[in-house]
Short mmCIF file of C-alpha atoms and ligand atoms in Angstrom, two decimals:
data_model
loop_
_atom_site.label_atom_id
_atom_site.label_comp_id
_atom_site.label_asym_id
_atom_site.label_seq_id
_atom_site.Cartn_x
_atom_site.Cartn_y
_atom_site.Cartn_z
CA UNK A 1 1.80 -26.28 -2.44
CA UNK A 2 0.22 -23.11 -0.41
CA UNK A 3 -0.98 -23.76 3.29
CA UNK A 4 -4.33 -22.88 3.93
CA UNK A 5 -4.51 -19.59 5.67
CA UNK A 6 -7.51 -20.82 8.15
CA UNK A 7 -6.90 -24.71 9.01
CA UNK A 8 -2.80 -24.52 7.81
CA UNK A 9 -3.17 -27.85 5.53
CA UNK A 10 -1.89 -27.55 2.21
CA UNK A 11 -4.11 -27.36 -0.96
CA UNK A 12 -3.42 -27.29 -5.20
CA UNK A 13 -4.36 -24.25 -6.35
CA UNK A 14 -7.04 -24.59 -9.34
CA UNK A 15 -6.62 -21.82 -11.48
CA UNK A 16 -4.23 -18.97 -12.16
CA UNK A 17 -5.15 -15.60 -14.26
CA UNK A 18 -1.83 -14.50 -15.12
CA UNK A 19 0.39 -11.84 -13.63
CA UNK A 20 -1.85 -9.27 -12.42
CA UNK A 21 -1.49 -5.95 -10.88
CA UNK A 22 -3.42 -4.08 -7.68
CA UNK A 23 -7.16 -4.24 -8.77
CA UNK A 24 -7.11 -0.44 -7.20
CA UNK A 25 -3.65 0.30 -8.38
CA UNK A 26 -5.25 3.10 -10.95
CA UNK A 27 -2.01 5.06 -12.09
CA UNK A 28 -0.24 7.78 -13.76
CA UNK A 29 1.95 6.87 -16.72
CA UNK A 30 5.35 8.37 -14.69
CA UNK A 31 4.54 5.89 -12.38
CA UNK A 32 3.89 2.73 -15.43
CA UNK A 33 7.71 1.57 -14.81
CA UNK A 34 7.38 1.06 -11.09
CA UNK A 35 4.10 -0.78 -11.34
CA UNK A 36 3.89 -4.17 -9.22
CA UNK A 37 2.69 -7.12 -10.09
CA UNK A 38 2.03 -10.32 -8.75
CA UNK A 39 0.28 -13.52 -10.03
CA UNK A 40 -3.45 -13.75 -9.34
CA UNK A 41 -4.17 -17.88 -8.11
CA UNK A 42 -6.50 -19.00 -6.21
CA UNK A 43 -7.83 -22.46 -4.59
CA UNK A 44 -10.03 -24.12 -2.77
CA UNK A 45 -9.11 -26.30 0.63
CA UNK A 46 -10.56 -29.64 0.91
CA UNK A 47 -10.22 -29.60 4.68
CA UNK A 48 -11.88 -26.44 5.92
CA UNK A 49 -13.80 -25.56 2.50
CA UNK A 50 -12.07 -21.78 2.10
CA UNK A 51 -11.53 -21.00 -1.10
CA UNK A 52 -8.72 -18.39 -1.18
CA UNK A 53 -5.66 -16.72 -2.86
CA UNK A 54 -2.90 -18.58 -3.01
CA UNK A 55 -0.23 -15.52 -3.16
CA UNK A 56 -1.05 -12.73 -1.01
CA UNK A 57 -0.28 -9.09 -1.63
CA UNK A 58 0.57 -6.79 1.30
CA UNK A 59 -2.60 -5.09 3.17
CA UNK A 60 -0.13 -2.01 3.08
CA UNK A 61 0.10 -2.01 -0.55
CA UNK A 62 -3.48 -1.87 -1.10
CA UNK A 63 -5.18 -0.01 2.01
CA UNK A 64 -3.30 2.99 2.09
CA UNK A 65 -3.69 7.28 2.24
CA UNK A 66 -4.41 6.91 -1.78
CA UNK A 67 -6.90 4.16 -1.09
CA UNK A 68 -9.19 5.55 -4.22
CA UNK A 69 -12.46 3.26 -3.45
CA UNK A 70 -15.09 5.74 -2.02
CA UNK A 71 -18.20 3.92 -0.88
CA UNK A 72 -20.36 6.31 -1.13
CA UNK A 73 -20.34 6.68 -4.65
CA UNK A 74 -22.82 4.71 -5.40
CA UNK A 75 -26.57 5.62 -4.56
CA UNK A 76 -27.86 1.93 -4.38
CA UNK A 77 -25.00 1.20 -2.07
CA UNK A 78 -25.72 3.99 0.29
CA UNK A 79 -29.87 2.61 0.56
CA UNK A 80 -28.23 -0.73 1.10
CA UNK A 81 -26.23 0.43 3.83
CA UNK A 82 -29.36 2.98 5.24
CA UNK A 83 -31.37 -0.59 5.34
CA UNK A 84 -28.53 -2.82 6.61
CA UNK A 85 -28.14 0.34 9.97
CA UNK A 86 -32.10 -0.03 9.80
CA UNK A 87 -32.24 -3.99 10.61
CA UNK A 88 -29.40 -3.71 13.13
CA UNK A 89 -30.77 -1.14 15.33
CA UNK A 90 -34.42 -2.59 15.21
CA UNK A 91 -33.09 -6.43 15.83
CA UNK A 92 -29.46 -6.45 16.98
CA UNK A 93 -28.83 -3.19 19.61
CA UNK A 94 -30.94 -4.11 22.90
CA UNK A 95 -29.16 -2.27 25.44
CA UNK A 96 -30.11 0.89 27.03
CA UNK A 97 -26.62 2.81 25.45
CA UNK A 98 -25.29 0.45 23.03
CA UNK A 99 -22.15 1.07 21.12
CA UNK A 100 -21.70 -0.09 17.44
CA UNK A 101 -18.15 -0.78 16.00
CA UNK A 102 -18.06 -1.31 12.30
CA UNK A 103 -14.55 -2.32 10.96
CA UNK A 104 -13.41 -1.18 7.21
CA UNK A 105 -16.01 1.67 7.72
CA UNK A 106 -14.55 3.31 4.93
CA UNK A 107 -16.23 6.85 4.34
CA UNK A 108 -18.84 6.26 6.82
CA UNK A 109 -21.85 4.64 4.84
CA UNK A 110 -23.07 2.73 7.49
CA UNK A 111 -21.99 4.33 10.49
CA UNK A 112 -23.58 7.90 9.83
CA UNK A 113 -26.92 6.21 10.43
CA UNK A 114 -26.03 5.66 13.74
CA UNK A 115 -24.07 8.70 14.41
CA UNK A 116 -27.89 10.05 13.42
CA UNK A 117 -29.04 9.16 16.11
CA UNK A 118 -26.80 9.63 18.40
CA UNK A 119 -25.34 5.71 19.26
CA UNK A 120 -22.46 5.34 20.60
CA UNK A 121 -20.04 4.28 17.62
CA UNK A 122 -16.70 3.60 16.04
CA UNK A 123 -15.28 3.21 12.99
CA UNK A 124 -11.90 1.33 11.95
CA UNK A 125 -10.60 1.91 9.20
CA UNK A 126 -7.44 1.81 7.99
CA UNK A 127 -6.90 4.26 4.93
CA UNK A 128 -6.32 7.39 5.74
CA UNK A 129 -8.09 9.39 2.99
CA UNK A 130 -11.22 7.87 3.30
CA UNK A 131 -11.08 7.50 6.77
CA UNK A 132 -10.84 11.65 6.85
CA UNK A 133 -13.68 11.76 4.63
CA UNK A 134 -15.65 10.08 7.54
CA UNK A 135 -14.05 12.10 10.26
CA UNK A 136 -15.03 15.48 8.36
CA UNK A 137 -18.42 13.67 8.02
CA UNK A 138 -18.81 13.50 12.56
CA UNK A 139 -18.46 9.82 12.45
CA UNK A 140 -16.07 8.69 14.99
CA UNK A 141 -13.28 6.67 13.36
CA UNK A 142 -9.75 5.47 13.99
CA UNK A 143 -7.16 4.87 11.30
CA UNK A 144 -6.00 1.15 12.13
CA UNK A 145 -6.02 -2.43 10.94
CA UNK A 146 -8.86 -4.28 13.18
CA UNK A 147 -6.49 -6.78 15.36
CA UNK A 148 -6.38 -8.02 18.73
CA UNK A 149 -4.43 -4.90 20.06
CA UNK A 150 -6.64 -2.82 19.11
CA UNK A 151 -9.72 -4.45 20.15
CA UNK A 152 -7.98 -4.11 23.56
CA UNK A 153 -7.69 -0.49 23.19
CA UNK A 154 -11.30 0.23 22.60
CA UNK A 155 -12.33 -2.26 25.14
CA UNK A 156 -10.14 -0.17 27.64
CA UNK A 157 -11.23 2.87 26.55
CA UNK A 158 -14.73 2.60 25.44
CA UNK A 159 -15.83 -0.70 27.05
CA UNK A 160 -16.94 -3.66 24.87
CA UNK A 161 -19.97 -3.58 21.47
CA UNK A 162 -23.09 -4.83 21.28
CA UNK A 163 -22.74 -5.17 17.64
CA UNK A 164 -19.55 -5.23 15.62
CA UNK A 165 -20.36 -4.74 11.83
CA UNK A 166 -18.36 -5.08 8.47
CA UNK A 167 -19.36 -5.13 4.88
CA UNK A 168 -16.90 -6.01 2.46
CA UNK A 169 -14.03 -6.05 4.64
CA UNK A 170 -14.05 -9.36 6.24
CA UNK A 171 -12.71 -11.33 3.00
CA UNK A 172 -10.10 -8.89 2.73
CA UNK A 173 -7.71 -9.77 6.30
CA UNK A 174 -5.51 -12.38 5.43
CA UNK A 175 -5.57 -13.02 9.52
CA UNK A 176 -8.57 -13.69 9.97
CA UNK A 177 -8.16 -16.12 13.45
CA UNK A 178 -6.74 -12.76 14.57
CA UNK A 179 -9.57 -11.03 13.97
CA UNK A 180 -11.98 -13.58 15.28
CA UNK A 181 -9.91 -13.52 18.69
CA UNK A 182 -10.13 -9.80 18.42
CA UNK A 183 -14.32 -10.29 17.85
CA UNK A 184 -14.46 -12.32 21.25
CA UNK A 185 -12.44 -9.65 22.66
CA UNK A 186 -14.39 -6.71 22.04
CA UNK A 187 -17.88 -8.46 21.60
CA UNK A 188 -20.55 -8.54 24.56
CA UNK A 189 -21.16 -11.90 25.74
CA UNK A 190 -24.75 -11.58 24.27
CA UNK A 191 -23.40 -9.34 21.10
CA UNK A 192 -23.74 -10.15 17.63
CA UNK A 193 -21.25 -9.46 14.91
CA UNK A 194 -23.00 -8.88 11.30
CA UNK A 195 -20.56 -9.40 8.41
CA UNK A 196 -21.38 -9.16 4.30
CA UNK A 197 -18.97 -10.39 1.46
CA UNK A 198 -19.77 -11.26 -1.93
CA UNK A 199 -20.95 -15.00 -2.00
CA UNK A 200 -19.12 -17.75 -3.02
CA UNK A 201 -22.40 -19.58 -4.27
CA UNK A 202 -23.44 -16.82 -6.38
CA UNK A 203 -19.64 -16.20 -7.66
CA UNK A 204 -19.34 -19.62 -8.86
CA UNK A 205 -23.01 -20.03 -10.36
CA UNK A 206 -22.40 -16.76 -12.29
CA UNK A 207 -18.99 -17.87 -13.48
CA UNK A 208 -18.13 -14.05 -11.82
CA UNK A 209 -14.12 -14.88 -12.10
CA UNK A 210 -14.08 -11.02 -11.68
CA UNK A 211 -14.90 -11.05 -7.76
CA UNK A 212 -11.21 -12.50 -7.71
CA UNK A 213 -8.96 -9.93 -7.62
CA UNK A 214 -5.69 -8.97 -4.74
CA UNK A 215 -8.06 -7.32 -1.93
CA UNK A 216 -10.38 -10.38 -1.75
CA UNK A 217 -8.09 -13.19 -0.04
CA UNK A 218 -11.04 -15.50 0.96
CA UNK A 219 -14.43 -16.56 -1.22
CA UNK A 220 -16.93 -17.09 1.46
CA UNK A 221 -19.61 -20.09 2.11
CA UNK A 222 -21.43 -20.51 5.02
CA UNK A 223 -19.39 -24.00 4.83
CA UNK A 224 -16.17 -22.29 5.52
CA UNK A 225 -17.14 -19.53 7.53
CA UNK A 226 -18.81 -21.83 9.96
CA UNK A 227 -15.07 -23.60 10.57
CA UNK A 228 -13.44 -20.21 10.95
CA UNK A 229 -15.66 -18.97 13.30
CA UNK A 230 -16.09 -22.16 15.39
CA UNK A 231 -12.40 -22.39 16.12
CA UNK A 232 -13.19 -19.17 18.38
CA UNK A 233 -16.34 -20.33 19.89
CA UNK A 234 -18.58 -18.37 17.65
CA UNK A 235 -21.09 -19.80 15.91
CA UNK A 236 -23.26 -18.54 12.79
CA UNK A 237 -26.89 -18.00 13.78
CA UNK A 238 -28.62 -16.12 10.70
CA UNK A 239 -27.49 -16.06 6.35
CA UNK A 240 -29.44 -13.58 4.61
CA UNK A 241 -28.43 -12.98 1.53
CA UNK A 242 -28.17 -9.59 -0.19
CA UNK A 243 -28.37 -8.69 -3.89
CA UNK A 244 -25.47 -5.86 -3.92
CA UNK A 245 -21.93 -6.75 -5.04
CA UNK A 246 -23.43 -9.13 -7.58
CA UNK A 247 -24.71 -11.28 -4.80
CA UNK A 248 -23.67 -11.59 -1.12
CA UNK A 249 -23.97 -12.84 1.89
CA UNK A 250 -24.87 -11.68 5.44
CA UNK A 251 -23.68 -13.68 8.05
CA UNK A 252 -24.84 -12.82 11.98
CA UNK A 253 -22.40 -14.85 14.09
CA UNK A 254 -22.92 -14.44 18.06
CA UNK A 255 -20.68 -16.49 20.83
CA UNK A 256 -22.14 -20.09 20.83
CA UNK A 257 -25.10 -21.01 22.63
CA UNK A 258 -26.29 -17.78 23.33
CA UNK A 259 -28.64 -17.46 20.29
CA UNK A 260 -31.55 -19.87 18.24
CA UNK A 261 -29.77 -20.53 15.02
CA UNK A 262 -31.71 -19.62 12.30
CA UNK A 263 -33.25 -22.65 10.16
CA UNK A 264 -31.89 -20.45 7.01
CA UNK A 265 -28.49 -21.34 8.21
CA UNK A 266 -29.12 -25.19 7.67
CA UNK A 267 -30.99 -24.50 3.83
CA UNK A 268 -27.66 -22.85 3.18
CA UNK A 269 -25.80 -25.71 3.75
CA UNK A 270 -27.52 -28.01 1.61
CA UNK A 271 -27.97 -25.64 -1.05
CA UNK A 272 -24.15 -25.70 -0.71
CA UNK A 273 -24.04 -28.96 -0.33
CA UNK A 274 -26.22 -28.56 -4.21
CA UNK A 275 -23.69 -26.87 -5.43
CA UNK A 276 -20.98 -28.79 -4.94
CA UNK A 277 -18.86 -26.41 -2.82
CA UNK A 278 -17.49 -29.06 -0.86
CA UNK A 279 -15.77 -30.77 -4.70
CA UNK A 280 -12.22 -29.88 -6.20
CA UNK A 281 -14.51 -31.06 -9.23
CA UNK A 282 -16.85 -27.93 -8.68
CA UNK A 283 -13.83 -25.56 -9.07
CA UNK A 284 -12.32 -27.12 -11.71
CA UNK A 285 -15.84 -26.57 -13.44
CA UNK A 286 -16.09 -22.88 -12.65
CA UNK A 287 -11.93 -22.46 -14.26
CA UNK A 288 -13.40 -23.98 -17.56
CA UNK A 289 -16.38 -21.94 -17.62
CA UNK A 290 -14.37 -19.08 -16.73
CA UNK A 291 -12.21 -19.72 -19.75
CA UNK A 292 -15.39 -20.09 -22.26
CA UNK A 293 -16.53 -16.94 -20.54
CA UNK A 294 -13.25 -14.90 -21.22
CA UNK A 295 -12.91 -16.54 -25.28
CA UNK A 296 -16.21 -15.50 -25.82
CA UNK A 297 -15.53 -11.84 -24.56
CA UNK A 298 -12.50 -11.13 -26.63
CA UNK A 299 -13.94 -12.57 -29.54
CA UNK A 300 -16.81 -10.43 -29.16
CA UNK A 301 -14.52 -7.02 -28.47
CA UNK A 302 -12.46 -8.50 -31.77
CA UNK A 303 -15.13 -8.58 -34.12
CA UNK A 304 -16.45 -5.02 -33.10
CA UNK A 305 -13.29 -3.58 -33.52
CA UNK A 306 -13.12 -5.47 -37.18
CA UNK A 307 -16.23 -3.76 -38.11
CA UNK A 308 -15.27 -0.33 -36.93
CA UNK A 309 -17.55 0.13 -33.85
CA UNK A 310 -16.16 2.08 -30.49
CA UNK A 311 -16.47 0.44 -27.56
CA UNK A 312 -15.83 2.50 -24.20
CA UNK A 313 -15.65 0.72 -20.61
CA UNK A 314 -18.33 1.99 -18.10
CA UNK A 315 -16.98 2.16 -14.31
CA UNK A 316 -13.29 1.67 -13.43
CA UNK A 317 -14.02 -0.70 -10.90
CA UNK A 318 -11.89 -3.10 -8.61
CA UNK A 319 -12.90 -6.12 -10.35
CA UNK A 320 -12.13 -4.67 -14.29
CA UNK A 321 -8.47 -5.19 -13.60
CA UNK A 322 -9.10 -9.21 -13.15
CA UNK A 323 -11.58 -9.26 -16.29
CA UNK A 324 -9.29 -6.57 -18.28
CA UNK A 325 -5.60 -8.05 -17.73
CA UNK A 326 -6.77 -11.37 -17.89
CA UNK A 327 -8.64 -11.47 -21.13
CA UNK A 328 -5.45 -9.06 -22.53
CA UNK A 329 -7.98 -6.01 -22.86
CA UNK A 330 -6.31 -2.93 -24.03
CA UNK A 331 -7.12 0.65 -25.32
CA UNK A 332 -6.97 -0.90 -28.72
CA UNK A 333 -10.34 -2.52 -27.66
CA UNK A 334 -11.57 -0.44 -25.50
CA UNK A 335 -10.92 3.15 -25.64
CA UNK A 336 -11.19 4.66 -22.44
CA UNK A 337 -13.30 4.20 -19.13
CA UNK A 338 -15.73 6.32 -18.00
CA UNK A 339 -15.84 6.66 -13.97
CA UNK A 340 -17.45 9.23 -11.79
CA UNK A 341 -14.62 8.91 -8.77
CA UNK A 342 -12.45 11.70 -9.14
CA UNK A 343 -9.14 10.10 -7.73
CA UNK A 344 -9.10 7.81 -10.64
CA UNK A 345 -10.22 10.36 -13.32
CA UNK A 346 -7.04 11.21 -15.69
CA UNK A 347 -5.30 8.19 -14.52
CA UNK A 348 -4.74 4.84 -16.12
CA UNK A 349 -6.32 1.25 -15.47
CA UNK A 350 -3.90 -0.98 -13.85
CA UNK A 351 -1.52 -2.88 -15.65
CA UNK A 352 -2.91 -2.81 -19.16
CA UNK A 353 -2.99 1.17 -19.18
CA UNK A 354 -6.51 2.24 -20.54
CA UNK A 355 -7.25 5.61 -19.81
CA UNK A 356 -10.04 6.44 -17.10
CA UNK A 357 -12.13 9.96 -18.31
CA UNK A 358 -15.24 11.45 -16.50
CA UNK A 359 -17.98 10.66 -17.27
CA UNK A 360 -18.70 13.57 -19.29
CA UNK A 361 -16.55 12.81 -22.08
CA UNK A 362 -19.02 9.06 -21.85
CA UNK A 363 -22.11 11.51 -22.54
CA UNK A 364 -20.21 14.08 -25.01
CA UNK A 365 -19.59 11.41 -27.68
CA UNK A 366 -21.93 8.15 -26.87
CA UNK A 367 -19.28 4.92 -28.30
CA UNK A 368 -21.22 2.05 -30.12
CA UNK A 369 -21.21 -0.18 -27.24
CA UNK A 370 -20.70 0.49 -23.31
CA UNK A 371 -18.43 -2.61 -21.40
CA UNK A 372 -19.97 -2.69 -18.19
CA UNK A 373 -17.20 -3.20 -15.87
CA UNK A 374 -19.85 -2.22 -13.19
CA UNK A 375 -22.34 -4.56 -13.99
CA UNK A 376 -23.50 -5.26 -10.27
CA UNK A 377 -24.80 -1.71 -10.48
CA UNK A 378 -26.78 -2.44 -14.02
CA UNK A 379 -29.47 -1.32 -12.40
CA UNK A 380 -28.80 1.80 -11.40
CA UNK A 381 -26.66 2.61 -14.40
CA UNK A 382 -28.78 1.36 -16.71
CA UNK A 383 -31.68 3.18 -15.45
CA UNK A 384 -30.21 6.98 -15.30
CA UNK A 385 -28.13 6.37 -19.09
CA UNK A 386 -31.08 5.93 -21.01
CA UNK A 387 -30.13 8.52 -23.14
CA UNK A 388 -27.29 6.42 -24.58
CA UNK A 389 -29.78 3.71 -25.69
CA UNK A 390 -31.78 5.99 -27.43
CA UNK A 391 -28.81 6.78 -29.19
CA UNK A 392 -28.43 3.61 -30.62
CA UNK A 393 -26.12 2.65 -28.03
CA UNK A 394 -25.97 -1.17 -26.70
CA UNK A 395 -24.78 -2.33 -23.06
CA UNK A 396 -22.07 -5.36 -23.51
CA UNK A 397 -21.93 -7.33 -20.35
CA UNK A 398 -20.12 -10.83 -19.00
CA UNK A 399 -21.85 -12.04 -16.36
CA UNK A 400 -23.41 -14.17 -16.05
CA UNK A 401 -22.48 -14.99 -19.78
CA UNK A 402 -21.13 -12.36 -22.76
CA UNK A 403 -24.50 -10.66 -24.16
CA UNK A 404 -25.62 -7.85 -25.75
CA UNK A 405 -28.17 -5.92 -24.62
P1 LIG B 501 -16.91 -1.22 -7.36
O1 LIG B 501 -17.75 -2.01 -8.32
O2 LIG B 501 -15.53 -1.75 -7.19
O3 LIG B 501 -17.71 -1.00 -6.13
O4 LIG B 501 -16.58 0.23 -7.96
C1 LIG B 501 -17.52 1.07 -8.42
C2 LIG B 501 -16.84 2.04 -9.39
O5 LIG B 501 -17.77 2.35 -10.40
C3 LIG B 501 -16.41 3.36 -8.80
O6 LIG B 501 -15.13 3.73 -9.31
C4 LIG B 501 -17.44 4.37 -9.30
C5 LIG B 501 -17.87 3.75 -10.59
N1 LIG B 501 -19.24 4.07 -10.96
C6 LIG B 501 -19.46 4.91 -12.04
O7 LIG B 501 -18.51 5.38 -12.67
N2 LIG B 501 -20.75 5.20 -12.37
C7 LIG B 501 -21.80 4.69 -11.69
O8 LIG B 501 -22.96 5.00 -12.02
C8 LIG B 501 -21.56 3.80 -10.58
C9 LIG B 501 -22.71 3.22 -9.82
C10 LIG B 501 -20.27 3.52 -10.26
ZN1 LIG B 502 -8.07 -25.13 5.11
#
């Protein structure tokens, strides 16, 4: 049985999705015979409520100079992140020079709101290429993991934050008492550190089995990041939750005692409690729900292919290689997938090997059907490919349930 990676107890995993390669591990075919694999489990522990991976892959394997996950690629993701820099310097930054650290700042989405104005600020991240993207950008940013070391570093050098920030990075450090320790270490006594992920809540409730894939190690509630956090003498103050990433959730933790906790914080708890996040017999739901969800896919993909019809993928994203390997997806079904980030144009999906084309070649020959593999940006792709609906075209998507639309 795996220990727990936050309270060390030992759990039973309660489902597996097979051997699975790196959701980002987008390839060329010299490199097919090298490929690495590992097998995608994940479970839930009674004792501190984190629901996590059971095998872990190495940070270095994933987060690397190739790291081809831009985040400024999308345009809804960039308002989100214009907003998010909004709330924290009207609420969060109260001194007369604050300084801002944001960890996994990736290509500076956040950050360059701040560098706007001229705030003191830093960004950590630890993939070179995008990293460099940020730098060429004039958004101060180191290329390191965030750990206690170097929260030292910057403390010595650049004194401590009144904010540290993260979106979408937290739930990828297996170590994550290190980098609470490092949080108390570089923190203010009166600072706040702001942290998004997608939601465990929402995750489950849209049987969204594709959220799981080798960069997310943990599944967030407010349940279990309350224990992590409290082990450290942080506490969580505010939950707001935010409709990007298929649903997520904004925590605001700040050193206990030194700020009103929000009454939101105690209505997510018993909507948690609703939901049954707390139960092995909640998770053991979601794995048979996630198996309906995956036999209703591939029958649908079967039968389209029986009568002829093309079907193309739309977005290469992270969380297509958990819906595309496990559901044994290949080019017979799907043909190729469109993707707008250049680093993954030419190249092939991981492990099952469907080619990923620009998106032109999407628009020069519209398939019958579009998979969206990107479906928490529906919105926004939806919205600018109108063209392919009024050519007859029809959107298939999976969560939450296989439709048509
Ligand atoms: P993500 O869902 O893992 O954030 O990845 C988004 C991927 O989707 C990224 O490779 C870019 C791609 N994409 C498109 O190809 N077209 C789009 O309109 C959008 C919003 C994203
Ligand atoms: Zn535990």
């Amino acid at each position: 049985m795996p220990k727990c990676l936050i309270c060390e107890d030992q759990y039973q995993p309660f489902m597996s999705f097979g051997r699975m390669p790196l959701a980002n591990g987008f390839l060329t075919a010299e490199q097919f015979a090298d490929e690495y694999f590992y097998e995608l489990k994940i479970g839930f522990c009674p004792a501190c409520k984190m629901v996590q991976l059971a095998e872990l892959v190495d940070p270095e394997k994933m987060f690397h100079a190739n790291y081809p996950f831009y985040s400024s690629t999308s345009t809804r993701m960039a308002a989100h992140f214009g907003e998010f820099a909004e709330l924290v310097m009207a609420k969060y930054l109260n001194s007369s020079d604050p300084f801002v650290v944001e960890m996994g700042s990736n290509d500076g989405i956040m950050l360059q709101h701040f560098a706007g104005r001229q705030i003191r600020h830093l960004g950590v991240e630890p993939s070179g290429n995008v990293a460099q993207r940020a730098v060429e950008k004039g958004i101060q940013t180191i290329c390191r993991f965030f750990d206690q070391e170097l929260a030292r570093d910057i403390v010595a050098e650049q004194g401590q934050a009144d904010v540290l920030l993260g979106a979408n990075v937290m739930c990828h450090i297996p170590d994550l008492h290190s980098v609470a320790a490092a949080v108390r270490i570089l923190l203010k006594p009166g600072g706040f550190l702001l942290f998004e992920d997608p939601y465990l809540g929402d995750t489950i409730e849209k049987t969204a089995y594709d959220q799981i894939y080798d960069e997310h190690a943990f599944y967030f509630s407010v349940s279990s990041v309350s224990y992590l956090f409290e082990q450290h003498g942080l506490e969580v103050i505010d939950v707001l939750a935010q409709p990007v990433h298929g649903g997520s959730m904004r925590y605001v933790i700040a050193p206990r005692g030194t700020a009103k906790v929000s009454e939101r914080v105690l209505a997510l708890r018993a909507r948690e409690e609703e939901l049954g996040v707390h139960k092995a017999e909640t998770y053991e739901r979601f794995r048979c729900s996630v198996e309906r969800s995956r036999d209703e896919l591939v029958r649908l993909l079967r039968a389209l292919k029986e009568e002829g019809k093309r079907v193309v993928g739309y977005a290469a994203t992270s969380k297509s290689t958990t819906v595309i390997n496990y559901c044994g997806l290949t080019s017979e079904l799907v043909e190729f997938i469109s993707d707008t980030t250049p680093a993954k144009q030419g190249k092939f999906t991981p492990g099952a090997h469907i080619p990923v084309k620009p998106h032109k070649e999407f628009t020069a020959n519209y398939p019958d059907y579009a998979l969206l593999f990107g479906w928490n940006h529906a919105e926004e792709i939806m919205g600018k490919e109108q063209e392919f609906k009024a050519n007859g075209g029809k959107w298939i998507v999976y969560v939450p349930g296989v439709q048509v639309i």
